[in-house]
mmCIF file of C-alpha atoms and ligand atoms in Angstrom:
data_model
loop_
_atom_site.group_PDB
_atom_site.id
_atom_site.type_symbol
_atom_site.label_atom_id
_atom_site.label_comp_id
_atom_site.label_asym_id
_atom_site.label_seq_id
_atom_site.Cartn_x
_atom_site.Cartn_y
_atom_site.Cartn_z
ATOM 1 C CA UNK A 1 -11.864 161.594 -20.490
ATOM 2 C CA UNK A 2 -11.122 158.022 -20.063
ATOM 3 C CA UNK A 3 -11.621 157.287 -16.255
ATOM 4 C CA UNK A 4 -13.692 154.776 -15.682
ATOM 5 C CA UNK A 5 -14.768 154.063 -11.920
ATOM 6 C CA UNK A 6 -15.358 150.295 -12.032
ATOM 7 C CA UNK A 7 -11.269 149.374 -12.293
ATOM 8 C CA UNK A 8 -10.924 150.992 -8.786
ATOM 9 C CA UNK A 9 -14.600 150.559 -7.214
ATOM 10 C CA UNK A 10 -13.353 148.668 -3.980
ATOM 11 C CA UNK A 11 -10.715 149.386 -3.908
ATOM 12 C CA UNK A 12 -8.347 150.746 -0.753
ATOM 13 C CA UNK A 13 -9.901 154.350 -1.538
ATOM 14 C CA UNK A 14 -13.012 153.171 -1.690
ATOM 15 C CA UNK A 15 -12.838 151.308 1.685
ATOM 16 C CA UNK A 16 -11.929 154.838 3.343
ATOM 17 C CA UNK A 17 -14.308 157.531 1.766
ATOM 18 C CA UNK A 18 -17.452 154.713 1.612
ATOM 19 C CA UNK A 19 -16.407 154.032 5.107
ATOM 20 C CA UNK A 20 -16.316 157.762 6.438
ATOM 21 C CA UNK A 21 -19.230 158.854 4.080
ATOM 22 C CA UNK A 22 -21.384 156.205 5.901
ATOM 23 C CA UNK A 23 -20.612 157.051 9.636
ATOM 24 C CA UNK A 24 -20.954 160.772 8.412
ATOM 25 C CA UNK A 25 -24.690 160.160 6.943
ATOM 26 C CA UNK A 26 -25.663 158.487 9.920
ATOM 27 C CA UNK A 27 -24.941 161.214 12.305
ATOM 28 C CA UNK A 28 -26.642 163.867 10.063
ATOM 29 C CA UNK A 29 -29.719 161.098 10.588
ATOM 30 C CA UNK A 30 -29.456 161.334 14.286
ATOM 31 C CA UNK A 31 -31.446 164.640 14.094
ATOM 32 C CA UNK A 32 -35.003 164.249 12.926
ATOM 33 C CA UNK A 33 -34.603 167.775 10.876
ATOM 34 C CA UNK A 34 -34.015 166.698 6.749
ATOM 35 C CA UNK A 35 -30.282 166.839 4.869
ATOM 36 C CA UNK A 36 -28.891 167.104 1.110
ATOM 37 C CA UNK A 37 -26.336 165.101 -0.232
ATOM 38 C CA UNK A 38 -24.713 166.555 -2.695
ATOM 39 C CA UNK A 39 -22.280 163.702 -5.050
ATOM 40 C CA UNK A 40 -20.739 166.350 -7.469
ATOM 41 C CA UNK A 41 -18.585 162.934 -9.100
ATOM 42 C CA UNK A 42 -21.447 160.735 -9.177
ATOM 43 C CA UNK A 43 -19.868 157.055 -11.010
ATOM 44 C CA UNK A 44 -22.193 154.465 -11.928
ATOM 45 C CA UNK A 45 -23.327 153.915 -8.547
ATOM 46 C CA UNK A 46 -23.230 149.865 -8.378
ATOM 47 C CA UNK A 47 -20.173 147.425 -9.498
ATOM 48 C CA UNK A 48 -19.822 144.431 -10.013
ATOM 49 C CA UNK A 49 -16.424 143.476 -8.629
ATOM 50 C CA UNK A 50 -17.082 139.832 -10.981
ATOM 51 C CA UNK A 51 -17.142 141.845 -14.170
ATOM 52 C CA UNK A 52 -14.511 142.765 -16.613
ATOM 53 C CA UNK A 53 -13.575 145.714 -15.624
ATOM 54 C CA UNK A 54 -12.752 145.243 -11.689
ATOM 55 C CA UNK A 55 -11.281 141.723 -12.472
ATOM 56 C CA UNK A 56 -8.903 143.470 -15.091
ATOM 57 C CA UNK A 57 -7.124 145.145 -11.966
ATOM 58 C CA UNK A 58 -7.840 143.222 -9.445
ATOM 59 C CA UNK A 59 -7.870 146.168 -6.929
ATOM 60 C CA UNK A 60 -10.611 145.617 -4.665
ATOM 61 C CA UNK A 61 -8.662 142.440 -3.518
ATOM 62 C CA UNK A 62 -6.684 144.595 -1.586
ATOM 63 C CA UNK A 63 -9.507 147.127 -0.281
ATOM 64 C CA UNK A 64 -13.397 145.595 0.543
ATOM 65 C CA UNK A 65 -11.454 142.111 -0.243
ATOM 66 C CA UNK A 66 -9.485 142.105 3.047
ATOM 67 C CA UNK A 67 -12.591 142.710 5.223
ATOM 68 C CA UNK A 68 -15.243 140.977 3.543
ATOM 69 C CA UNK A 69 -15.380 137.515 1.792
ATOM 70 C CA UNK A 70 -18.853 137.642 -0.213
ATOM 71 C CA UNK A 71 -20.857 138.358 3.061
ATOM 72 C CA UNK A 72 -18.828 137.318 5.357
ATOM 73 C CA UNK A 73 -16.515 139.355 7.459
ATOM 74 C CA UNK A 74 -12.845 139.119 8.098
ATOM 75 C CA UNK A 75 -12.234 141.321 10.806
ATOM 76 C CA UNK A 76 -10.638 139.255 13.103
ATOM 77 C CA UNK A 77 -6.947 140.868 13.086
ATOM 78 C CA UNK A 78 -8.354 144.276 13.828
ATOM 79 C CA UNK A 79 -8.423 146.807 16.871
ATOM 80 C CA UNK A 80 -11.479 146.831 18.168
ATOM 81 C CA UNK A 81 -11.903 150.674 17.577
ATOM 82 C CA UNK A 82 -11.131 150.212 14.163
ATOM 83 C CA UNK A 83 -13.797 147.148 13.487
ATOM 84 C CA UNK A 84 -16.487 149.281 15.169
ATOM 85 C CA UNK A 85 -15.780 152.618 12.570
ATOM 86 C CA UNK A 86 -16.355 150.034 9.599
ATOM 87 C CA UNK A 87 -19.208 148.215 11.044
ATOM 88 C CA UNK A 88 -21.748 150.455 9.803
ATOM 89 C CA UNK A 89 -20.203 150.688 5.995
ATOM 90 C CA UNK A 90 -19.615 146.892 6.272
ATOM 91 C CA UNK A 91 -23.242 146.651 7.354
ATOM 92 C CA UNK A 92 -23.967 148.681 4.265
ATOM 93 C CA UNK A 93 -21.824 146.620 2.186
ATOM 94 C CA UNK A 94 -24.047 143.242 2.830
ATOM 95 C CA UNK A 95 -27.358 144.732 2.917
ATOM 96 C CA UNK A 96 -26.460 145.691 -0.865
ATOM 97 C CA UNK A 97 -24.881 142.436 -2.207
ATOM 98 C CA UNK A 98 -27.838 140.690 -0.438
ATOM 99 C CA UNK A 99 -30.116 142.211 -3.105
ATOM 100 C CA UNK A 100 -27.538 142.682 -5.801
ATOM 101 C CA UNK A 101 -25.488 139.607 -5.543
ATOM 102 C CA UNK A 102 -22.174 138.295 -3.390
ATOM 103 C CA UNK A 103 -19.904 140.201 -5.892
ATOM 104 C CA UNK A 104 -21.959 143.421 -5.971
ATOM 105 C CA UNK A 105 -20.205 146.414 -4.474
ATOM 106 C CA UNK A 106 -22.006 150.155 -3.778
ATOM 107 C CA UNK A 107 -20.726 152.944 -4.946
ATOM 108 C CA UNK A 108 -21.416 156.228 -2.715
ATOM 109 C CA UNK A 109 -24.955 157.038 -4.601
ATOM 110 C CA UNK A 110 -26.297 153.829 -4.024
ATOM 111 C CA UNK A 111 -24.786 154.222 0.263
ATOM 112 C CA UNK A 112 -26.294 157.229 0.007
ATOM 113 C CA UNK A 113 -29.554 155.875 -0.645
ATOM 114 C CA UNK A 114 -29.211 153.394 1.681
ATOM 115 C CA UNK A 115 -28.454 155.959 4.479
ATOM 116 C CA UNK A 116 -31.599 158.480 3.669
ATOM 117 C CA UNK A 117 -34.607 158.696 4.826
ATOM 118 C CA UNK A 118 -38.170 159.915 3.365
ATOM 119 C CA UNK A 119 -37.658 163.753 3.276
ATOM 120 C CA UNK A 120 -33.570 163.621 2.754
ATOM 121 C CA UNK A 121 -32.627 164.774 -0.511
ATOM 122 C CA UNK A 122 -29.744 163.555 -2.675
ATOM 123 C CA UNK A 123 -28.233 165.462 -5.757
ATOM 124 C CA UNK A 124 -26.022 163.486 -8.541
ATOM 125 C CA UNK A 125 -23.619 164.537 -10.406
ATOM 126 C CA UNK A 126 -22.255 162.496 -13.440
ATOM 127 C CA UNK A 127 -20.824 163.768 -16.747
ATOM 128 C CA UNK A 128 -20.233 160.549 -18.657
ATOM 129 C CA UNK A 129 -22.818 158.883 -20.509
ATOM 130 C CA UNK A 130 -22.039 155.558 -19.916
ATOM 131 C CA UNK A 131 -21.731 155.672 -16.289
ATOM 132 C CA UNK A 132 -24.997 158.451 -16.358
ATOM 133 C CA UNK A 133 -27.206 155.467 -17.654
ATOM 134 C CA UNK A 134 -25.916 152.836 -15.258
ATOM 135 C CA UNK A 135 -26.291 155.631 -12.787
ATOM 136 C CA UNK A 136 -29.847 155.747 -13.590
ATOM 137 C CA UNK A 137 -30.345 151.848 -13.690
ATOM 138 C CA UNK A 138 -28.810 151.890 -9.923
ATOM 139 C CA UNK A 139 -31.161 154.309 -8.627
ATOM 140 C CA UNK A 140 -34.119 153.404 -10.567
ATOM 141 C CA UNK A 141 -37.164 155.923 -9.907
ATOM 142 C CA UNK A 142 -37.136 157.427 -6.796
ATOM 143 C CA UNK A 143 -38.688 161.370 -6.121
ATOM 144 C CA UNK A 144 -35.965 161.690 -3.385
ATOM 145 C CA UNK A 145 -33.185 161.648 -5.948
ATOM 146 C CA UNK A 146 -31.904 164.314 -8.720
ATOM 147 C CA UNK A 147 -29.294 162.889 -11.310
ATOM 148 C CA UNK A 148 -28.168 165.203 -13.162
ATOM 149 C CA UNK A 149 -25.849 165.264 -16.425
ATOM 150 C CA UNK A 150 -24.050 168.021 -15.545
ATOM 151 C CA UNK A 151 -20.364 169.412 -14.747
ATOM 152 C CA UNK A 152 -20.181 168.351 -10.469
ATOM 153 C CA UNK A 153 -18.124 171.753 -9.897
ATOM 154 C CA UNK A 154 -21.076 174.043 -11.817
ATOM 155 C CA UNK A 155 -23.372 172.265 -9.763
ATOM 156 C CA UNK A 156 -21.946 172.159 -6.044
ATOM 157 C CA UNK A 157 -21.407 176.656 -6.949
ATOM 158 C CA UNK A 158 -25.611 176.282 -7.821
ATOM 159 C CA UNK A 159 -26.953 174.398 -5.012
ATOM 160 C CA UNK A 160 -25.420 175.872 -2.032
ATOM 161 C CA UNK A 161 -27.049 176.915 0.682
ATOM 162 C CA UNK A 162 -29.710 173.996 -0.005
ATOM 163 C CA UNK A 163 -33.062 174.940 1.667
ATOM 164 C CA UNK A 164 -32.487 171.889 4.227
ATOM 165 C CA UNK A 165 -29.573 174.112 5.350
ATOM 166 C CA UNK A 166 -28.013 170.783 6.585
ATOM 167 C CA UNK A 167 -26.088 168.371 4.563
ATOM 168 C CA UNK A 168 -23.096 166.862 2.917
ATOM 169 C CA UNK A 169 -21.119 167.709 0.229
ATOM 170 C CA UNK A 170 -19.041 164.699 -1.268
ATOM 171 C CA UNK A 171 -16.476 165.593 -3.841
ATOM 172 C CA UNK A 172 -14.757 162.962 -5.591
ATOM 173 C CA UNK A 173 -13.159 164.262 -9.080
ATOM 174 C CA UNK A 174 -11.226 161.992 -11.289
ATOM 175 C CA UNK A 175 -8.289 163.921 -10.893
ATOM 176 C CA UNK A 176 -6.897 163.245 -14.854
ATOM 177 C CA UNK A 177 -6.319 166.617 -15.060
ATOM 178 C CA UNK A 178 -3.433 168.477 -13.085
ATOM 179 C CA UNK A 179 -5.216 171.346 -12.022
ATOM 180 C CA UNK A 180 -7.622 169.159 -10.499
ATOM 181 C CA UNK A 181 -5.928 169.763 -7.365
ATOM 182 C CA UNK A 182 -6.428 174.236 -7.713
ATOM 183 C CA UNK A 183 -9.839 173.171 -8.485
ATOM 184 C CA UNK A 184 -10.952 171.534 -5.647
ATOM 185 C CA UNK A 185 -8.943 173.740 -3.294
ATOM 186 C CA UNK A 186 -11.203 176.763 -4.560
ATOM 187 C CA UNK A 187 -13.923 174.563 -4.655
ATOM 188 C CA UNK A 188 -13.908 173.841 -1.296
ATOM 189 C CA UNK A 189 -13.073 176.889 -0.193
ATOM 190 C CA UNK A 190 -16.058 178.928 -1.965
ATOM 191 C CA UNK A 191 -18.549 176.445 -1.370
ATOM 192 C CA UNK A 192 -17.638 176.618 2.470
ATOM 193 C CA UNK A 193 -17.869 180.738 2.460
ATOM 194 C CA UNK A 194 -21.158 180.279 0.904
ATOM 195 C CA UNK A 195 -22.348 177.750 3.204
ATOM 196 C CA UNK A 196 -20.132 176.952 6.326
ATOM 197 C CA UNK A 197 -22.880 174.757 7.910
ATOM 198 C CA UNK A 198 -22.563 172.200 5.357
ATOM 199 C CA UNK A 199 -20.020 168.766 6.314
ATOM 200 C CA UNK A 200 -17.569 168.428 3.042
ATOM 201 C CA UNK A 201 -15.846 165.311 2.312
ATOM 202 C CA UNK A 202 -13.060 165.571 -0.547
ATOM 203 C CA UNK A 203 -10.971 162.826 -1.968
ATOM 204 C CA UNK A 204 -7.538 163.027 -3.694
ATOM 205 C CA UNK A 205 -4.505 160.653 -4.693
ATOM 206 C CA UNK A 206 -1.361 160.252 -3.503
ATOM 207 C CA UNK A 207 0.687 160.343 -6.434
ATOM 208 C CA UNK A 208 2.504 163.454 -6.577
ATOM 209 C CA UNK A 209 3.848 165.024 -3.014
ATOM 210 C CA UNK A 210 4.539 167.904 -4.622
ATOM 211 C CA UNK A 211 0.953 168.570 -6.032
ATOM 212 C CA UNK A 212 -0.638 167.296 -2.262
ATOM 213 C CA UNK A 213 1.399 169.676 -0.758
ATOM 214 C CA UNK A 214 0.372 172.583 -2.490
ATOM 215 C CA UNK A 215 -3.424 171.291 -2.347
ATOM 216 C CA UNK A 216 -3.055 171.265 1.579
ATOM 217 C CA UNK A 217 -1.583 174.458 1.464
ATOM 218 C CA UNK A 218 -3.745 175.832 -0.129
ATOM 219 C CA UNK A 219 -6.511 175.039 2.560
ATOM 220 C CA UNK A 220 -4.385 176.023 4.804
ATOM 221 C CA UNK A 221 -4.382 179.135 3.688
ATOM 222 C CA UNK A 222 -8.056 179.663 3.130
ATOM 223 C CA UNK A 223 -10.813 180.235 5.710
ATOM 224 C CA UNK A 224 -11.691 176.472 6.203
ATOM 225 C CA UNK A 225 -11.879 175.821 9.959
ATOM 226 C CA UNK A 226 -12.758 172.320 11.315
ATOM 227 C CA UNK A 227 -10.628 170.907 8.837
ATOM 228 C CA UNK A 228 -9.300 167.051 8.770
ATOM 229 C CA UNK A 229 -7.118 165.490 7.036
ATOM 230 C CA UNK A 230 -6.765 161.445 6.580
ATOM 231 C CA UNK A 231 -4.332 159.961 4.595
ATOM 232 C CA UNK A 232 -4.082 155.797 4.243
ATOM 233 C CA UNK A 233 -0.170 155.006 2.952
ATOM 234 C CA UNK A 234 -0.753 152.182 0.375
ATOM 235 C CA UNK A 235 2.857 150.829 -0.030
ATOM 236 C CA UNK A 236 4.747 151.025 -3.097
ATOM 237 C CA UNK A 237 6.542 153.738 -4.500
ATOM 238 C CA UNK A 238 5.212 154.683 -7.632
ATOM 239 C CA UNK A 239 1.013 155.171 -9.131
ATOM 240 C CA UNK A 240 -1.246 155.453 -6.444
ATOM 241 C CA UNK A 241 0.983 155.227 -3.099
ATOM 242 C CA UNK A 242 -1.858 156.400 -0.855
ATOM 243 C CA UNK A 243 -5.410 157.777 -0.387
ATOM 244 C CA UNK A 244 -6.155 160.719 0.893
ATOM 245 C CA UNK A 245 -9.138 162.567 1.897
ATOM 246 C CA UNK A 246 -10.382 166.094 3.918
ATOM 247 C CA UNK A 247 -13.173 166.324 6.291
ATOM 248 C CA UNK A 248 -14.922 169.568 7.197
ATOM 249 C CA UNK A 249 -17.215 169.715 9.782
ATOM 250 C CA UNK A 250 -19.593 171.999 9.809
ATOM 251 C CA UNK A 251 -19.289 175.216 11.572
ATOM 252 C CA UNK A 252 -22.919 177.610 12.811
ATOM 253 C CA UNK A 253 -22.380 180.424 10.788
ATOM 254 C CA UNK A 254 -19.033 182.090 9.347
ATOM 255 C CA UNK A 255 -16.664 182.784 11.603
ATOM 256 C CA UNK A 256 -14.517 185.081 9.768
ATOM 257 C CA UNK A 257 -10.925 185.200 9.456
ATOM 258 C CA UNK A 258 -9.492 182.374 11.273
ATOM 259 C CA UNK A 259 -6.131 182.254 13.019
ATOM 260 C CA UNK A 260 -3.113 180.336 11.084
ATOM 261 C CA UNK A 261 -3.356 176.691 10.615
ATOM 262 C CA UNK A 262 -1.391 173.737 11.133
ATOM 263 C CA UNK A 263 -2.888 172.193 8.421
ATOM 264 C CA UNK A 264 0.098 171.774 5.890
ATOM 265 C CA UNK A 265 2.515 171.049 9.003
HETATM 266 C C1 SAM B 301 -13.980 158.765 -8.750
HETATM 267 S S1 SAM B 301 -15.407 158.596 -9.733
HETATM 268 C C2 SAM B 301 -16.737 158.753 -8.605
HETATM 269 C C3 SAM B 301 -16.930 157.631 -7.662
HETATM 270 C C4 SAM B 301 -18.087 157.789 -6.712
HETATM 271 N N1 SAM B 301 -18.059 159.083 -6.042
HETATM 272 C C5 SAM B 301 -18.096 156.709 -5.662
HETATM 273 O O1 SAM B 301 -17.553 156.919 -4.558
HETATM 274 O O2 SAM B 301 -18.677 155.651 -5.915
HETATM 275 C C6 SAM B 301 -15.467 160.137 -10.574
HETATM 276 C C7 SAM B 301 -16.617 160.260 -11.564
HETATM 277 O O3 SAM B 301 -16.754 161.640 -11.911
HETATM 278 C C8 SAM B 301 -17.177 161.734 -13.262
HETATM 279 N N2 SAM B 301 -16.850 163.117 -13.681
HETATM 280 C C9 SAM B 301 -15.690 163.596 -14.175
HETATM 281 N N3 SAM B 301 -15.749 164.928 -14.311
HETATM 282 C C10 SAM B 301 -16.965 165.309 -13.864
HETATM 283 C C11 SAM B 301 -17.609 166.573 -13.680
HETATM 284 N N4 SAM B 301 -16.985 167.718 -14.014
HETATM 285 N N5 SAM B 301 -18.842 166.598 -13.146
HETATM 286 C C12 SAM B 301 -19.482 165.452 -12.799
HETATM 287 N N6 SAM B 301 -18.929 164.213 -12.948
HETATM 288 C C13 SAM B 301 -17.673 164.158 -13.459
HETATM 289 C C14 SAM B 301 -16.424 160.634 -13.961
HETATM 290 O O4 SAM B 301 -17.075 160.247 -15.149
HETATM 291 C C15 SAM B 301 -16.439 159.532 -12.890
HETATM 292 O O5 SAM B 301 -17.529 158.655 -13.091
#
C-alpha cells in the first residue's frame, strides 16, 4: 500500500469533503442529544502543506490555496451562497493553523475534533503505521476519541447502530485497489440497512467513468434513499479529472423497498 495522504491533503478534494463534513457536524451539534463520528480512513490527521511531501505536488495550491493565503481569505470572486457554505470549514481552517502554524492544514480527524463537543464520540480508523503514529501525535490524549489500528470496512460492519443512535459515518478509502469501488457500494449499502438513521459521507475519484458509473449504479440499485451526489470537474483529461462524493441523509427508521431512482441518470 503506498498511498500516502499528505501529497493530496488540501487539495481540491479536500476543499469539498472537509468543507461538507464541517457544515454536516455542525448541524448534528444543533441538537443537544450526543453523536459518533465514525472516520473508517483515518490519515494522519494534521499536514503540513510546507513539508516535503505536499510541496512535492504542489496540489493544495489549487484547493485550500485559492481560498486562503496563510490566514487570510480570498473569497472575493465568489457567489455569496457559495462563500457562506465554506465559511464554517474556512473558520475551521484558521482556528487550526493559529495553533499549528500558517502552513498547517486539518485533516478530517483533527475537524472532527474541532466540531465535537464533551459527550460526542469519535472513532478512527487508520491501517498504516506511519500515518497511525502521527494520527496519535494529532489527537494527543483525549477520552472522547478511539484510534484504532484496524481495517475501516471491519470496523464501520462492528460499530453500527452506535448507542448515540445519531451520527456520521465518513468513508474515505484510498481507492488503489479496483474493487474499491464494489466495496464501498456494499459498504454503504449494509451499513445503511443496519442503521438508516446514521448521515454517510463517501468520497471517490474521478478517474475512470466507467468504474463511477457502475459505483452509482450500484446505489442506485440498492435501498439507499436520501441519496446525493456532488461531483467537482477538475479540468484535465487524464489522473484525477474530478472529485466526487455521496451524501446520505439520514432517514427515521427503514423504510423498506424504495421506488426506482434517478440516481445513475
Ligand atoms: C484518503 S486517506 C484519508 C484522509 C482523511 N479521511 C482526511 O480527510 O483527512 C485514506 C487513508 O486510509 C488508510 N487506509 C487504507 N486502507 C485502510 C483500511 N482498510 N482501514 C483503515 N484505513 C485504511 C490509508 O493509510 C490512508 O491514510
Amino acid at each position: 500500500m503506498n498511498y500516502k495522504h499528505a501529497f493530496h491533503a488540501g487539495n481540491a478534494a479536500d476543499v469539498l469533503k472537509h468543507a461538507i463534513l464541517v457544515l454536516v457536524l455542525r448541524y448534528l451539534s444543533q441538537k443537544d442529544a450526543p453523536f459518533r463520528l465514525i472516520d473508517t480512513h483515518a490519515g494522519a490527521g494534521l499536514y503540513d502543506l510546507a513539508g516535503d511531501d505536499a510541496s512535492r505536488t504542489g496540489e493544495w495550491h489549487d484547493g485550500i490555496g485559492r481560498l486562503l493565503d496563510g490566514m487570510q481569505q480570498k473569497l472575493s470572486g465568489l457567489p455569496p451562497e457559495a462563500a457562506a457554505l465554506l465559511a464554517p470549514y474556512l473558520a475551521c481552517i484558521t482556528a487550526c493553523r493559529a495553533e499549528h502554524g500558517r502552513m498547517a492544514y486539518p485533516g478530517s480527524p483533527v475537524l472532527a475534533r474541532m466540531l465535537m463537543r464533551r459527550d460526542d464520540r469519535l472513532v478512527l480508523c487508520e491501517t498504516a503505521a506511519g500515518p497511525a503514529k502521527a494520527l496519535g501525535k494529532a489527537i494527543g490524549r483525549d477520552k472522547r476519541v478511539s484510534i484504532l489500528p484496524l481495517d475501516g470496512w471491519m470496523v464501520l460492519k462492528a460499530q453500527i447502530p452506535p448507542k448515540e443512535k445519531r451520527g456520521l459515518v465518513l468513508i474515505d478509502p484510498a481507492f488503489e485497489d479496483r474493487d474499491e469501488f464494489a466495496t464501498l457500494a456494499r459498504s454503504l449499502a449494509d451499513a445503511w440497512r443496519k442503521w438508516p438513521g446514521g448521515v454517510y459521507l463517501a468520497w471517490y475519484p474521478l478517474k475512470d467513468q466507467t468504474l463511477v458509473a457502475r459505483f452509482c449504479r450500484n446505489l442506485a440499485e440498492s435501498d439507499l434513499r436520501k441519496v446525493l451526489r456532488l461531483e467537482l470537474m477538475l479540468g484535465g483529461t487524464s489522473g484525477l479529472t474530478g472529485t466526487g462524493l455521496i451524501a446520505v441523509a439520514s432517514v427515521g427508521s427503514h423504510p423498506g423497498p424504495r421506488p426506482a431512482s434517478r440516481l445513475a441518470a
